[in-house]
CSV table of C-alpha atoms and ligand atoms in Angstrom, one decimal:
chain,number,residue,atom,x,y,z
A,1,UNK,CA,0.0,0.0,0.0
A,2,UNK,CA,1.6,3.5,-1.0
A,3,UNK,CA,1.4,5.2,2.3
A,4,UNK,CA,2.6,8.5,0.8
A,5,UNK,CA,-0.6,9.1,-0.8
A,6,UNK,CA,-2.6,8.0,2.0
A,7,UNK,CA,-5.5,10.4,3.0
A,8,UNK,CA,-4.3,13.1,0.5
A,9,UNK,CA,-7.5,14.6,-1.1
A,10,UNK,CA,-10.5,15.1,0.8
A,11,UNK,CA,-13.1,16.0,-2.1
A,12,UNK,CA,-16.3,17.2,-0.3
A,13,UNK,CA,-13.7,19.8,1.5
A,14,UNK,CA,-15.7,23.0,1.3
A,15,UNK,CA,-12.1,24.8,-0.4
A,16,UNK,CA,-11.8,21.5,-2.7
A,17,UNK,CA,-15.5,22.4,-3.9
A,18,UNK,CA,-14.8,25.9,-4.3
A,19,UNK,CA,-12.0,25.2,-6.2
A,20,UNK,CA,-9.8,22.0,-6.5
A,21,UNK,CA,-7.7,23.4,-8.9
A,22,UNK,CA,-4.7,24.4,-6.6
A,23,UNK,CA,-5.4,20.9,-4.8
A,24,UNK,CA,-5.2,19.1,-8.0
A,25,UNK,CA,-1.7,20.9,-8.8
A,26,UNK,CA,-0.1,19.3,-5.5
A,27,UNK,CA,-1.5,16.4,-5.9
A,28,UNK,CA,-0.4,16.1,-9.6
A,29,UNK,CA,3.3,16.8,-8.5
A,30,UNK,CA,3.1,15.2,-4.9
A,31,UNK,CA,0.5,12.5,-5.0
A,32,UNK,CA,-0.4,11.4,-8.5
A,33,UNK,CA,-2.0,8.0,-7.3
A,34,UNK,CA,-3.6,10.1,-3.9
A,35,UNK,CA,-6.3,8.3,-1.6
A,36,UNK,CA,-9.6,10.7,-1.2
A,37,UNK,CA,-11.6,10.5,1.5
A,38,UNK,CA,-15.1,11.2,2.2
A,39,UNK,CA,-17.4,11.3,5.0
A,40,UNK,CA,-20.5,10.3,3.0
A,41,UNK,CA,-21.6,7.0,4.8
A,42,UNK,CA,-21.1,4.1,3.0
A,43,UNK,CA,-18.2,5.6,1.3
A,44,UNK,CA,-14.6,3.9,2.2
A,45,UNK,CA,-12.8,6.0,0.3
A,46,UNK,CA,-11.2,5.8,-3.3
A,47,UNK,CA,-7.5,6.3,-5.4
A,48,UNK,CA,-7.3,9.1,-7.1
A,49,UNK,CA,-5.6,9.8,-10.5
A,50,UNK,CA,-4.6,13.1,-11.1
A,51,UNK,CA,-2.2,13.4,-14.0
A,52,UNK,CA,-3.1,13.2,-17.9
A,53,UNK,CA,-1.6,10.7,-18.8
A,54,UNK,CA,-2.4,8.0,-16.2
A,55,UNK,CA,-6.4,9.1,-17.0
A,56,UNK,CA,-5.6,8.0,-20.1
A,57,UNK,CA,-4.1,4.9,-19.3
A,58,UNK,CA,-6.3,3.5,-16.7
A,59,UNK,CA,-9.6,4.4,-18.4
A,60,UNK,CA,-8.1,2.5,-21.4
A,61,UNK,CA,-7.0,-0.2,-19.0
A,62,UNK,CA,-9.4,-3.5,-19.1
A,63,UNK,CA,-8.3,-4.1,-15.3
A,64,UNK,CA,-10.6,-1.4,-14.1
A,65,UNK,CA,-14.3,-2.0,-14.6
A,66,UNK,CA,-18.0,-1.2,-13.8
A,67,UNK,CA,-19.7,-4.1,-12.2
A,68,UNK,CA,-19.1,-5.0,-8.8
A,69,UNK,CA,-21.1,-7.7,-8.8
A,70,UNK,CA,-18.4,-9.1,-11.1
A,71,UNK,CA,-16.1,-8.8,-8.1
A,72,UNK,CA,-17.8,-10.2,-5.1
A,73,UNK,CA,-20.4,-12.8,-4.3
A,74,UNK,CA,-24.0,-11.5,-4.3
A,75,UNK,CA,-24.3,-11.6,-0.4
A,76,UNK,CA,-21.4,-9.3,0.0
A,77,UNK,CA,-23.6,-6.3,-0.5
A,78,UNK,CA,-26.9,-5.3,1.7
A,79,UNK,CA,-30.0,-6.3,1.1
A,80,UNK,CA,-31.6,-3.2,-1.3
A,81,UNK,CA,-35.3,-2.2,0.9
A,82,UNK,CA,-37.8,-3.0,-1.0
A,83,UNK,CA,-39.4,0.6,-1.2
A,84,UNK,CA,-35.7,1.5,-2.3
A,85,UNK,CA,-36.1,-0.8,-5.5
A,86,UNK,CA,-37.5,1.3,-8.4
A,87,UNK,CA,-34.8,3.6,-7.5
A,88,UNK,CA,-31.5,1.2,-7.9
A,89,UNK,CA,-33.5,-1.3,-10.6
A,90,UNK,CA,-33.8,1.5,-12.8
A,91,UNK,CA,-29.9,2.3,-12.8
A,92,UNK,CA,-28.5,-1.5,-12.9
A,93,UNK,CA,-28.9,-1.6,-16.5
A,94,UNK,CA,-27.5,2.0,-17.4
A,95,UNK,CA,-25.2,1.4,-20.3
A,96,UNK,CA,-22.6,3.6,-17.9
A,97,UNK,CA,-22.4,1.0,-15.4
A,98,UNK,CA,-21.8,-2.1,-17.7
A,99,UNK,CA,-19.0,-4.2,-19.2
A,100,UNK,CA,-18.5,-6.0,-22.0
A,101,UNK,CA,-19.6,-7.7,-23.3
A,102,UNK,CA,-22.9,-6.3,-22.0
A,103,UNK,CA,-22.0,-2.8,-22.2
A,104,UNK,CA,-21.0,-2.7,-26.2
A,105,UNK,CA,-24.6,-4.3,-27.0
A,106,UNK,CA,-26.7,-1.2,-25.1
A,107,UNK,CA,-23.9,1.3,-26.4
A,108,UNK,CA,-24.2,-0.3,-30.2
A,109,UNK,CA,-28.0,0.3,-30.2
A,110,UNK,CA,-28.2,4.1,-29.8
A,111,UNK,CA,-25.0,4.9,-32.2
A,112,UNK,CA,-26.5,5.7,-35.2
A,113,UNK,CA,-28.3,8.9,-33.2
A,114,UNK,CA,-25.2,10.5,-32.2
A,115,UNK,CA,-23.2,10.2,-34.7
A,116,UNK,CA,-22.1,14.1,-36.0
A,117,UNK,CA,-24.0,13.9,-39.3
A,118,UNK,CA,-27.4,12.9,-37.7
A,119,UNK,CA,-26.8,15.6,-35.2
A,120,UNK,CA,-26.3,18.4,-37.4
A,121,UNK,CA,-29.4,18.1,-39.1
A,122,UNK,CA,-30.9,18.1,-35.2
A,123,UNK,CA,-29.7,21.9,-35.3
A,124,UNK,CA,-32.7,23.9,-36.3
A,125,UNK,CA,-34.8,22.0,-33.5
A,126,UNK,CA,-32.0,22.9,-31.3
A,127,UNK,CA,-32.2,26.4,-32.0
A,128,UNK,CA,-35.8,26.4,-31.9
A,129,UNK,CA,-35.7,24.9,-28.0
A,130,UNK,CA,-33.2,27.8,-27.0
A,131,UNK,CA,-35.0,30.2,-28.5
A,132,UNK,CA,-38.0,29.3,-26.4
A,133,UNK,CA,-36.0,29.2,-22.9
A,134,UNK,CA,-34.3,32.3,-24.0
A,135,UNK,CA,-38.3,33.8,-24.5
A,136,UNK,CA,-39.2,32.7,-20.9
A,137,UNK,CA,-36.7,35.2,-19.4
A,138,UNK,CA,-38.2,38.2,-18.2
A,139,UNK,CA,-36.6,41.2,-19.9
A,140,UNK,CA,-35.2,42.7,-17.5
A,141,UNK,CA,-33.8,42.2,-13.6
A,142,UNK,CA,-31.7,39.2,-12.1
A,143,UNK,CA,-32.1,35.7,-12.8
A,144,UNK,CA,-30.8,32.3,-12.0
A,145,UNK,CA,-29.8,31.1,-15.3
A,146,UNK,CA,-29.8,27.3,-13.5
A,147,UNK,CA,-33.4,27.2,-12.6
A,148,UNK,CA,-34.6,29.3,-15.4
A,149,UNK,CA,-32.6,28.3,-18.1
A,150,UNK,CA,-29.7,25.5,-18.5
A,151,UNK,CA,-31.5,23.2,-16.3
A,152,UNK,CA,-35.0,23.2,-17.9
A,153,UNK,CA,-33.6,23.9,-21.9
A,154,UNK,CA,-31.0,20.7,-21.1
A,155,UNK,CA,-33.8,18.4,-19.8
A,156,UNK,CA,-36.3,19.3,-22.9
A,157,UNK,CA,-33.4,19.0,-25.3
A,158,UNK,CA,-32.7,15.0,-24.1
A,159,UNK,CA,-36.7,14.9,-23.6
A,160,UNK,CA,-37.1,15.9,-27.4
A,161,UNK,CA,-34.6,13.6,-28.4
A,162,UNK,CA,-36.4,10.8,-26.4
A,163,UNK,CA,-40.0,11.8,-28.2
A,164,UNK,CA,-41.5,13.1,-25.0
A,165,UNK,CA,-44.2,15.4,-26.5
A,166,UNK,CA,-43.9,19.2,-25.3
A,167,UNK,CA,-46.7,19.4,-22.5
A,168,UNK,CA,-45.3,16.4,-21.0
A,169,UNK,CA,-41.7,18.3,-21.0
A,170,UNK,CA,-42.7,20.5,-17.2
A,171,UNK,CA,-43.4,17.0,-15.9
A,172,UNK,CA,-40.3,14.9,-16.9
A,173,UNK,CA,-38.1,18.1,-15.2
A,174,UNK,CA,-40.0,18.0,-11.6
A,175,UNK,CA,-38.5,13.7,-12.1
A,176,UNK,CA,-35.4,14.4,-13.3
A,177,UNK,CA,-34.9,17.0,-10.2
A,178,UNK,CA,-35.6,15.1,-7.2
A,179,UNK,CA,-34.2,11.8,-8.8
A,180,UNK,CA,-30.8,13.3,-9.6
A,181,UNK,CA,-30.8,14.4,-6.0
A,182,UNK,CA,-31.2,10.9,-4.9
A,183,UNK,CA,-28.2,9.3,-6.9
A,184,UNK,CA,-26.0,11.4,-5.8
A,185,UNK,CA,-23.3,10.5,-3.3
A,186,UNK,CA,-24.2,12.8,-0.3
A,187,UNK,CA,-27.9,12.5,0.0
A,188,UNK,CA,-30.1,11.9,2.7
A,189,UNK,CA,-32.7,8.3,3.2
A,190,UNK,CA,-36.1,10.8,2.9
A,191,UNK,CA,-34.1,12.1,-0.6
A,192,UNK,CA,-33.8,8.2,-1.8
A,193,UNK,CA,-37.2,7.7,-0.7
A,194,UNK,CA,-38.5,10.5,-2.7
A,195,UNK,CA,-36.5,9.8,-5.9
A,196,UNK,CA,-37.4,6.6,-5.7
A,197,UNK,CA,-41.0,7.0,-5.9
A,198,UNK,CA,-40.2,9.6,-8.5
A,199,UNK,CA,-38.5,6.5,-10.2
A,200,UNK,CA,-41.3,4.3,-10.1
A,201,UNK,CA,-43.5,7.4,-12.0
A,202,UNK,CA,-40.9,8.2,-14.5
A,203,UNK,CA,-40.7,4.8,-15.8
A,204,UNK,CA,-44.6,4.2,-15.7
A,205,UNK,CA,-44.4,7.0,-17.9
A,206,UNK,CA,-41.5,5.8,-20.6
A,207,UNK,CA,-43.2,2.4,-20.0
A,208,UNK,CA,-46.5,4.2,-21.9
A,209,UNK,CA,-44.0,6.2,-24.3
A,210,UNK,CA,-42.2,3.1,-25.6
A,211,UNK,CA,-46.0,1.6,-26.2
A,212,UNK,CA,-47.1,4.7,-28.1
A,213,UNK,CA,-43.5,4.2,-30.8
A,214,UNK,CA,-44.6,1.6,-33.3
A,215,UNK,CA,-41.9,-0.3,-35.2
A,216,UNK,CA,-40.6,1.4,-37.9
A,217,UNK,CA,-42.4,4.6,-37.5
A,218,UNK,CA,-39.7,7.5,-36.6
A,219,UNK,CA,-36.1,8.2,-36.0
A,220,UNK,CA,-36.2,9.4,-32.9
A,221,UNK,CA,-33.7,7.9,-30.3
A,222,UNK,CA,-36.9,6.1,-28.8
A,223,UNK,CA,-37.3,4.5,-32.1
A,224,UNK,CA,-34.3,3.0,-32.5
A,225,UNK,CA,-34.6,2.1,-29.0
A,226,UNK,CA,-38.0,0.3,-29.5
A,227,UNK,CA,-36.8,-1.5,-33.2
A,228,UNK,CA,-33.5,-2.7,-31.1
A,229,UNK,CA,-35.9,-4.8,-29.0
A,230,UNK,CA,-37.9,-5.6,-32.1
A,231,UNK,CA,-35.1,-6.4,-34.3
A,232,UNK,CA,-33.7,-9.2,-32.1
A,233,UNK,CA,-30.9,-7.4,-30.4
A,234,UNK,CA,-31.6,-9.0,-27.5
A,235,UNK,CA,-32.3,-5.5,-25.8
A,236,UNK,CA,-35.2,-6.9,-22.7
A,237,UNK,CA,-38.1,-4.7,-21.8
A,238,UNK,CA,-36.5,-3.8,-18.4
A,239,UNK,CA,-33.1,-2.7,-20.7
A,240,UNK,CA,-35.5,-0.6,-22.9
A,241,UNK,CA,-36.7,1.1,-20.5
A,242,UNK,CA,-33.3,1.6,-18.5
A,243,UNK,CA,-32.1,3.0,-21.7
A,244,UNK,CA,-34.5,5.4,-22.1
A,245,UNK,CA,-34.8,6.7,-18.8
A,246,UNK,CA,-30.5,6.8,-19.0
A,247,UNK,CA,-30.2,9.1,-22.0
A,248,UNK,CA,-32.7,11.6,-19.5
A,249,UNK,CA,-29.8,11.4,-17.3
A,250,UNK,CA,-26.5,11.5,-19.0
A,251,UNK,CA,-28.1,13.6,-21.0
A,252,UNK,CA,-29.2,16.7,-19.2
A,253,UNK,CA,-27.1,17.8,-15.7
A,254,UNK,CA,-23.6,18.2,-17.4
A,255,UNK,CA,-25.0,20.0,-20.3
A,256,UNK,CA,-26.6,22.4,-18.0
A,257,UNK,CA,-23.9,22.9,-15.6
A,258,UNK,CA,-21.5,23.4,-18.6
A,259,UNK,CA,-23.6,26.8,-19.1
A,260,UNK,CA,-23.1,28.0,-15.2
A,261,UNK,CA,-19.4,27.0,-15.1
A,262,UNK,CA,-18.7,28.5,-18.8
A,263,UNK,CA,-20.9,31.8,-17.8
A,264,UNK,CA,-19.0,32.1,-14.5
A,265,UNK,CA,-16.1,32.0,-15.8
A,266,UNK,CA,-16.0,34.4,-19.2
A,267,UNK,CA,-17.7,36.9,-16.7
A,268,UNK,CA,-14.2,36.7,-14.7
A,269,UNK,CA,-12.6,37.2,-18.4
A,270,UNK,CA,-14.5,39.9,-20.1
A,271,UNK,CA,-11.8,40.5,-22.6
A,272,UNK,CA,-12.5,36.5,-24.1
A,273,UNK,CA,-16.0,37.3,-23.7
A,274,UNK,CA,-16.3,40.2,-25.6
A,275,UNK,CA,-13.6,38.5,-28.2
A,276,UNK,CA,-16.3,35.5,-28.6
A,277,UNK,CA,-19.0,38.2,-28.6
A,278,UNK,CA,-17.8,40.3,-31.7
A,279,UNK,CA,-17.0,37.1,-33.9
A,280,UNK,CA,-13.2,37.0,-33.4
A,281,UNK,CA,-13.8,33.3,-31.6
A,282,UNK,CA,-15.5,30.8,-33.3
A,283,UNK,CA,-17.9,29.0,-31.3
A,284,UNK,CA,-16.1,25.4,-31.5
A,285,UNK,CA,-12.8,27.0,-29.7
A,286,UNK,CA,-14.8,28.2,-26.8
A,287,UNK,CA,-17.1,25.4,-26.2
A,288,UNK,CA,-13.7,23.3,-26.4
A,289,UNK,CA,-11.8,25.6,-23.8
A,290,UNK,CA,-14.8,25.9,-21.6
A,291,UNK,CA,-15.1,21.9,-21.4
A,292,UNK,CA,-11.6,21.8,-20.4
A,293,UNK,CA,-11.4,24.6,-18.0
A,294,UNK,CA,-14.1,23.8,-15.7
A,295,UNK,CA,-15.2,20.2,-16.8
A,296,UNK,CA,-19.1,19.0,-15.8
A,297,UNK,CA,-17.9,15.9,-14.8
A,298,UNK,CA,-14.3,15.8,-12.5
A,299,UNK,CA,-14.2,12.0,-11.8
A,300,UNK,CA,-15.0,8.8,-13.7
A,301,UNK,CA,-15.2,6.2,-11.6
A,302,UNK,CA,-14.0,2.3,-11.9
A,303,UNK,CA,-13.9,-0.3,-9.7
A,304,UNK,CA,-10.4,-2.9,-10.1
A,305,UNK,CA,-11.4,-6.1,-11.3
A,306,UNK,CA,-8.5,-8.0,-10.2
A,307,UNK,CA,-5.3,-7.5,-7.7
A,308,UNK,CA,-3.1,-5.1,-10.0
A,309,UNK,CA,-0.6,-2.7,-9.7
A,310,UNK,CA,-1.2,0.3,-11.6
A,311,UNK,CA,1.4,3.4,-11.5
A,312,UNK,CA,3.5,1.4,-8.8
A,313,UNK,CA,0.7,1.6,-6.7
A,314,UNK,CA,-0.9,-2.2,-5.4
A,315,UNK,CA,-4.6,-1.9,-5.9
A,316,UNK,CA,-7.3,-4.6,-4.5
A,317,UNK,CA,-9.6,-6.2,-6.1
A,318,UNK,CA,-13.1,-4.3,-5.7
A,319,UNK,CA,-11.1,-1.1,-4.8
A,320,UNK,CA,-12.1,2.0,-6.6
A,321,UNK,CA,-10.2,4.5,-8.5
A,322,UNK,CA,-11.4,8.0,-9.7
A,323,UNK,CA,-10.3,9.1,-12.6
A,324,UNK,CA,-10.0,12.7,-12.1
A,325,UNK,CA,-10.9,14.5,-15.6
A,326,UNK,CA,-10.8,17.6,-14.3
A,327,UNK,CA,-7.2,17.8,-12.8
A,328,UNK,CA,-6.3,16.2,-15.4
A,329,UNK,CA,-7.8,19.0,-18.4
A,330,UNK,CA,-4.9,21.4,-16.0
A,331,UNK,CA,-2.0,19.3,-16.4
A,332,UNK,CA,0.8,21.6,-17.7
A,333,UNK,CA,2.1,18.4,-19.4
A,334,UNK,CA,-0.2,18.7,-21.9
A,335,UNK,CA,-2.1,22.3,-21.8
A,336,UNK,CA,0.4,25.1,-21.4
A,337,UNK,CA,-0.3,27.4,-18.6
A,338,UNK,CA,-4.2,25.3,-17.7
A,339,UNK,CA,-5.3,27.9,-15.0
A,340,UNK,CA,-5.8,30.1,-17.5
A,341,UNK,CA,-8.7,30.3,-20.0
A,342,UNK,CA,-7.6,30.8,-23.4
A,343,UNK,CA,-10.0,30.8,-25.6
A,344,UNK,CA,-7.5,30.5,-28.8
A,345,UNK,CA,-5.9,27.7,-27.6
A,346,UNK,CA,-7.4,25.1,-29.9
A,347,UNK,CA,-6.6,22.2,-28.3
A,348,UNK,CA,-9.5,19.4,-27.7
A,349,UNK,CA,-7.3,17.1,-26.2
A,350,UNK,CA,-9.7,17.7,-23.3
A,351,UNK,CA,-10.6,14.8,-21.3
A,352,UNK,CA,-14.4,16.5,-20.2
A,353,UNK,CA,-15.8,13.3,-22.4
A,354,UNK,CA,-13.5,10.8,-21.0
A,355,UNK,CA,-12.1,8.5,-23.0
A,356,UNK,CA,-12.2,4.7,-23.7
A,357,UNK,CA,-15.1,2.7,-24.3
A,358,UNK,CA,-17.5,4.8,-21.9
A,359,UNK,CA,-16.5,7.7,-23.9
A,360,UNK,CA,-19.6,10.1,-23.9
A,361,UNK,CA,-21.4,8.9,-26.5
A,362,UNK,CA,-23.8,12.1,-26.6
A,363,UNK,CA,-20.5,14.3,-27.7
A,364,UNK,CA,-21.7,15.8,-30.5
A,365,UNK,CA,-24.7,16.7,-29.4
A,366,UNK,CA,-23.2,18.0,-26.0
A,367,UNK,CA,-21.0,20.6,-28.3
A,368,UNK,CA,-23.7,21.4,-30.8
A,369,UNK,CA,-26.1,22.1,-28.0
A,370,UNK,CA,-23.5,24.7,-26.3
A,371,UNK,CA,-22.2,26.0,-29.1
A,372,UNK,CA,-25.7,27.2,-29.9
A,373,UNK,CA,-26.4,28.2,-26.4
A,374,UNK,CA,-23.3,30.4,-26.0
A,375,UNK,CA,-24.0,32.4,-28.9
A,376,UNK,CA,-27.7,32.8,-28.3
A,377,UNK,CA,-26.6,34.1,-24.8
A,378,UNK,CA,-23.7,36.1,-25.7
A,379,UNK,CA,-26.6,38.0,-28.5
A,380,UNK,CA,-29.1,38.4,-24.9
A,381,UNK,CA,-26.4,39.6,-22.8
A,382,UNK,CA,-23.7,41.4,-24.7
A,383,UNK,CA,-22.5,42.4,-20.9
A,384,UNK,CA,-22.1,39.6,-18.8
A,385,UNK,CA,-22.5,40.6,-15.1
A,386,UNK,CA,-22.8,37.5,-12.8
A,387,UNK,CA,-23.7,38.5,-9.1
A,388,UNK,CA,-23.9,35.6,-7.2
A,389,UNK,CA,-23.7,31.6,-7.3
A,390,UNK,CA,-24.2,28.6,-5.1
A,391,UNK,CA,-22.3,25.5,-5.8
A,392,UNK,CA,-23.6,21.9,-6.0
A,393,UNK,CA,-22.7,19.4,-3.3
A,394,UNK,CA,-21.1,16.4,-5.4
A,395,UNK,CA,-17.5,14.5,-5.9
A,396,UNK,CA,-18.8,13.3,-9.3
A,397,UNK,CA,-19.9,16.4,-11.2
A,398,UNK,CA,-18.4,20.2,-10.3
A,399,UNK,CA,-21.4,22.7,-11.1
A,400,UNK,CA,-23.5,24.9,-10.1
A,401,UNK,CA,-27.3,25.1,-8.5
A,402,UNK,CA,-27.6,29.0,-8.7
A,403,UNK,CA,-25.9,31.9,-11.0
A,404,UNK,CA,-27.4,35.3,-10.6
A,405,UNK,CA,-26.8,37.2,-13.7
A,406,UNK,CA,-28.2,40.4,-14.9
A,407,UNK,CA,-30.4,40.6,-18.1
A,408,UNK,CA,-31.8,43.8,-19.6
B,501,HEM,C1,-21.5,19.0,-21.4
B,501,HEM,C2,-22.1,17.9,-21.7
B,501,HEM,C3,-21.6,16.5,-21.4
B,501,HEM,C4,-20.5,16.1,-20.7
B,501,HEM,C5,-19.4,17.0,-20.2
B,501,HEM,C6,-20.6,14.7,-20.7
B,501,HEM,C7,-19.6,13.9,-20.1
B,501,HEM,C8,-19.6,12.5,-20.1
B,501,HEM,C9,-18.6,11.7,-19.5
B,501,HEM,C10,-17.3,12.2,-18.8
B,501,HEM,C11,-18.9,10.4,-19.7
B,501,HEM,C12,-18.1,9.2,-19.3
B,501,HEM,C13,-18.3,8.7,-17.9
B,501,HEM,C14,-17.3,7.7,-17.4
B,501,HEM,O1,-16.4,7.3,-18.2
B,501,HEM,O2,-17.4,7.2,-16.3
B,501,HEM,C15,-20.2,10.4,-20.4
B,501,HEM,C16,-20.9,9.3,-20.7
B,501,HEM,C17,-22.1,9.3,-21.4
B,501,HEM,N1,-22.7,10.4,-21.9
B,501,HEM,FE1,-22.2,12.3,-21.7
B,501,HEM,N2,-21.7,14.2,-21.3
B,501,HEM,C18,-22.4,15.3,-21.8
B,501,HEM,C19,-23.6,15.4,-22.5
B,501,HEM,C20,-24.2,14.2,-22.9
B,501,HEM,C21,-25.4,14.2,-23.7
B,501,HEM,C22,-26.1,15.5,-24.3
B,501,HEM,C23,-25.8,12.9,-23.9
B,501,HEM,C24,-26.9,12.3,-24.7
B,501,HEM,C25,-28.1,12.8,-24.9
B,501,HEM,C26,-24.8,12.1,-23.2
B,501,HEM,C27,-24.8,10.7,-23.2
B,501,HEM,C28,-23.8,10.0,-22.6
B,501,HEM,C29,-23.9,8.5,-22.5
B,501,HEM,C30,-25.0,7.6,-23.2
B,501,HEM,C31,-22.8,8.1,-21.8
B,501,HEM,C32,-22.4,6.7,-21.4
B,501,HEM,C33,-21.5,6.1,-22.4
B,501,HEM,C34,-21.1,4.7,-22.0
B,501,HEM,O3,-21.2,4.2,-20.9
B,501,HEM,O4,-20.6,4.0,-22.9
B,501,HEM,N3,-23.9,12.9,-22.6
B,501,HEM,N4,-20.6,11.7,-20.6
């Protein structure tokens, strides 16, 4: 066991939340296989990889997996209450937390929707769906641009995508909400119990949308979803459904708190703003620096498969490793001077995706959709003046629940 790294990164720190970026810099150069800490119950504690490079490797490396239950015999783990079920059934078969050979057969499925040609003809109903969430905000005064805007456009986006009819789109968000709350790592047992209740609604709900898609009758993610089953690819109801309500997820929460963490942080570089505002940076570059500079998701997390060492560090079996994205978009190894945002620096080397076979597979769409965003925004407010945030409470995603900006 590397002692040296022991007890090294405490992630639910409130000045790690604020900002882990000086944090990751030690750790890069002091402890690049660090063990985190965290008092959420339940929670043993996990390696964490700071540097580029070893991201790289170990989310490439076969040795580090998804499914526990690979790992240890079924009565390791505690019985799951049963009003706790609809909850942690709906999750077991998310595409995220499979391996092969289980995990290329959900992926495979859903391909031919992401892919970059299919989503550039999505554009104009893209626009369309920020143009009406840029309509809702009043015309003048402060607003949360979470709550009124990057969390409710990202969640109709994904809800689009999935065929969920408009009026239904106010519903699905009130879901969404109080089930993310109860997946994440710090939450409270009345939180799980709401979500999962929410859970059980949610897929009622997809269970009457997937009835309504006949074979052969759209091209909408839910239709290839529906003719996967149909066409023998062995996808079960329970996997249809799990897929559906998974898209909802991946979906939605980092697209939205890319807006808050990009907004925050051109308002603290007005220059870049004002250079992406006239023309003189093409929407791609920023989107690309953005990802990097303040990724939506910090960690990807694996569990080892086997007893290995990785980075002369002995790991056990069942152990887990975070993969830390975010230090790893600031490693001076790779992106010259990372603390600052450069908005020219046309690099997308960024890891904000991940990489290996759980690669985000909504990439495309994830740039498309902010490209658009940013310049709609930077046409509403030509003067970005943020005046307040809150941050979200999370190891996995870095983001916030409130930015105050002025509009008029
Ligand atoms: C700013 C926006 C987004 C970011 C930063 C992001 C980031 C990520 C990351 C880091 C992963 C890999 C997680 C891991 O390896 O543990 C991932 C997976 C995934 N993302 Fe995204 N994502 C975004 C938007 C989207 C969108 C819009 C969709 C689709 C509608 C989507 C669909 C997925 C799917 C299906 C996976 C699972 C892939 C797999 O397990 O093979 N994402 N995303």
């Amino acid at each position: 066991m590397n002692q040296v790294g022991r007890a090294a990164f405490r992630p639910l720190d409130p000045e790690v939340r604020e900002d882990p970026y000086p944090i990751y810099a030690r750790l890069r150069r002091e402890h690049p296989m660090a063990w985190a800490t965290t008092p959420a119950s339940g929670y043993l504690g996990f390696w964490f990889v700071s540097r580029y490079h070893d991201v790289v490797a170990g989310l490439k490396d076969n040795r580090f997996g998804r499914e526990l239950a690979k790992v240890f015999p079924p009565d390791a783990f505690p019985p799951i209450p049963d009003e706790h079920k609809p909850l942690y059934g709906m999750i077991a078969n998310w595409m995220l937390f499979k391996d092969p050979p289980d995990h290329a057969r959900l992926r495979r499925i859903a391909a031919p929707v992401f892919t970059l040609r299919t989503v550039t003809a999505m554009r104009p109903r893209l626009e369309e769906l920020v143009a009406a969430a840029l309509a809702r905000l009043p015309a003048s005064g402060t607003v949360d641009i979470v709550s009124d805007f990057s969390s409710p456009l990202s969640i109709d986006i994904v809800s689009d995508l999935l065929g969920v009819p408009e009026r239904d789109h106010p519903l699905i968000r009130g879901w969404v909400r109080e089930i993310t709350l109860a997946l994440d790592l710090v939450r409270t047992p009345e939180r799980i119990l709401a979500g999962s209740a929410r859970a059980r609604e949610l897929i009622e709900y997809f269970r009457g949308l997937v009835a309504a898609h006949k074979r052969g009758t759209g091209v909408t993610l839910m239709d290839l979803l529906v003719q996967a089953r149909a066409d023998g690819e062995y996808l079960t109801d329970d996997e249809l459904l799990a897929s559906s309500v998974f898209f909802l997820f991946a979906g939605h929460e980092a697209s939205s708190l890319l807006i808050g963490n990009g907004l925050k942080a051109l308002a603290a570089n007005p220059a870049q703003y004002a250079a992406f505002r006239d023309g003189r940076v093409p929407a791609k570059a920023l989107v690309s620096e953005l990802m990097r500079y303040d990724s939506p998701q910090q960690i990807a997390f694996r569990h080892a498969l086997e007893d290995l060492e990785f980075r002369g560090t002995r790991i056990r079996k069942g152990q887990t490793i975070g993969f830390g994205l975010g230090a790893a978009n600031r490693d001076p190894d790779v992106f010259p001077d990372p603390d600052r945002l450069d908005l020219a620096r046309d690099d997308s080397r960024h890891l904000a995706f991940g990489i290996g076979i759980h690669t985000c597979a909504g990439s495309n769409l994830a740039n498309l959709e902010a490209e658009i965003v940013f310049s709609e925004l930077a046409k509403r407010l030509p003067e970005l003046k943020v005046v307040g945030h809150e941050r979200q409470e999370s190891i996995l995603v870095r983001g916030l629940t409130k930015l105050f900006v002025e509009v008029g």
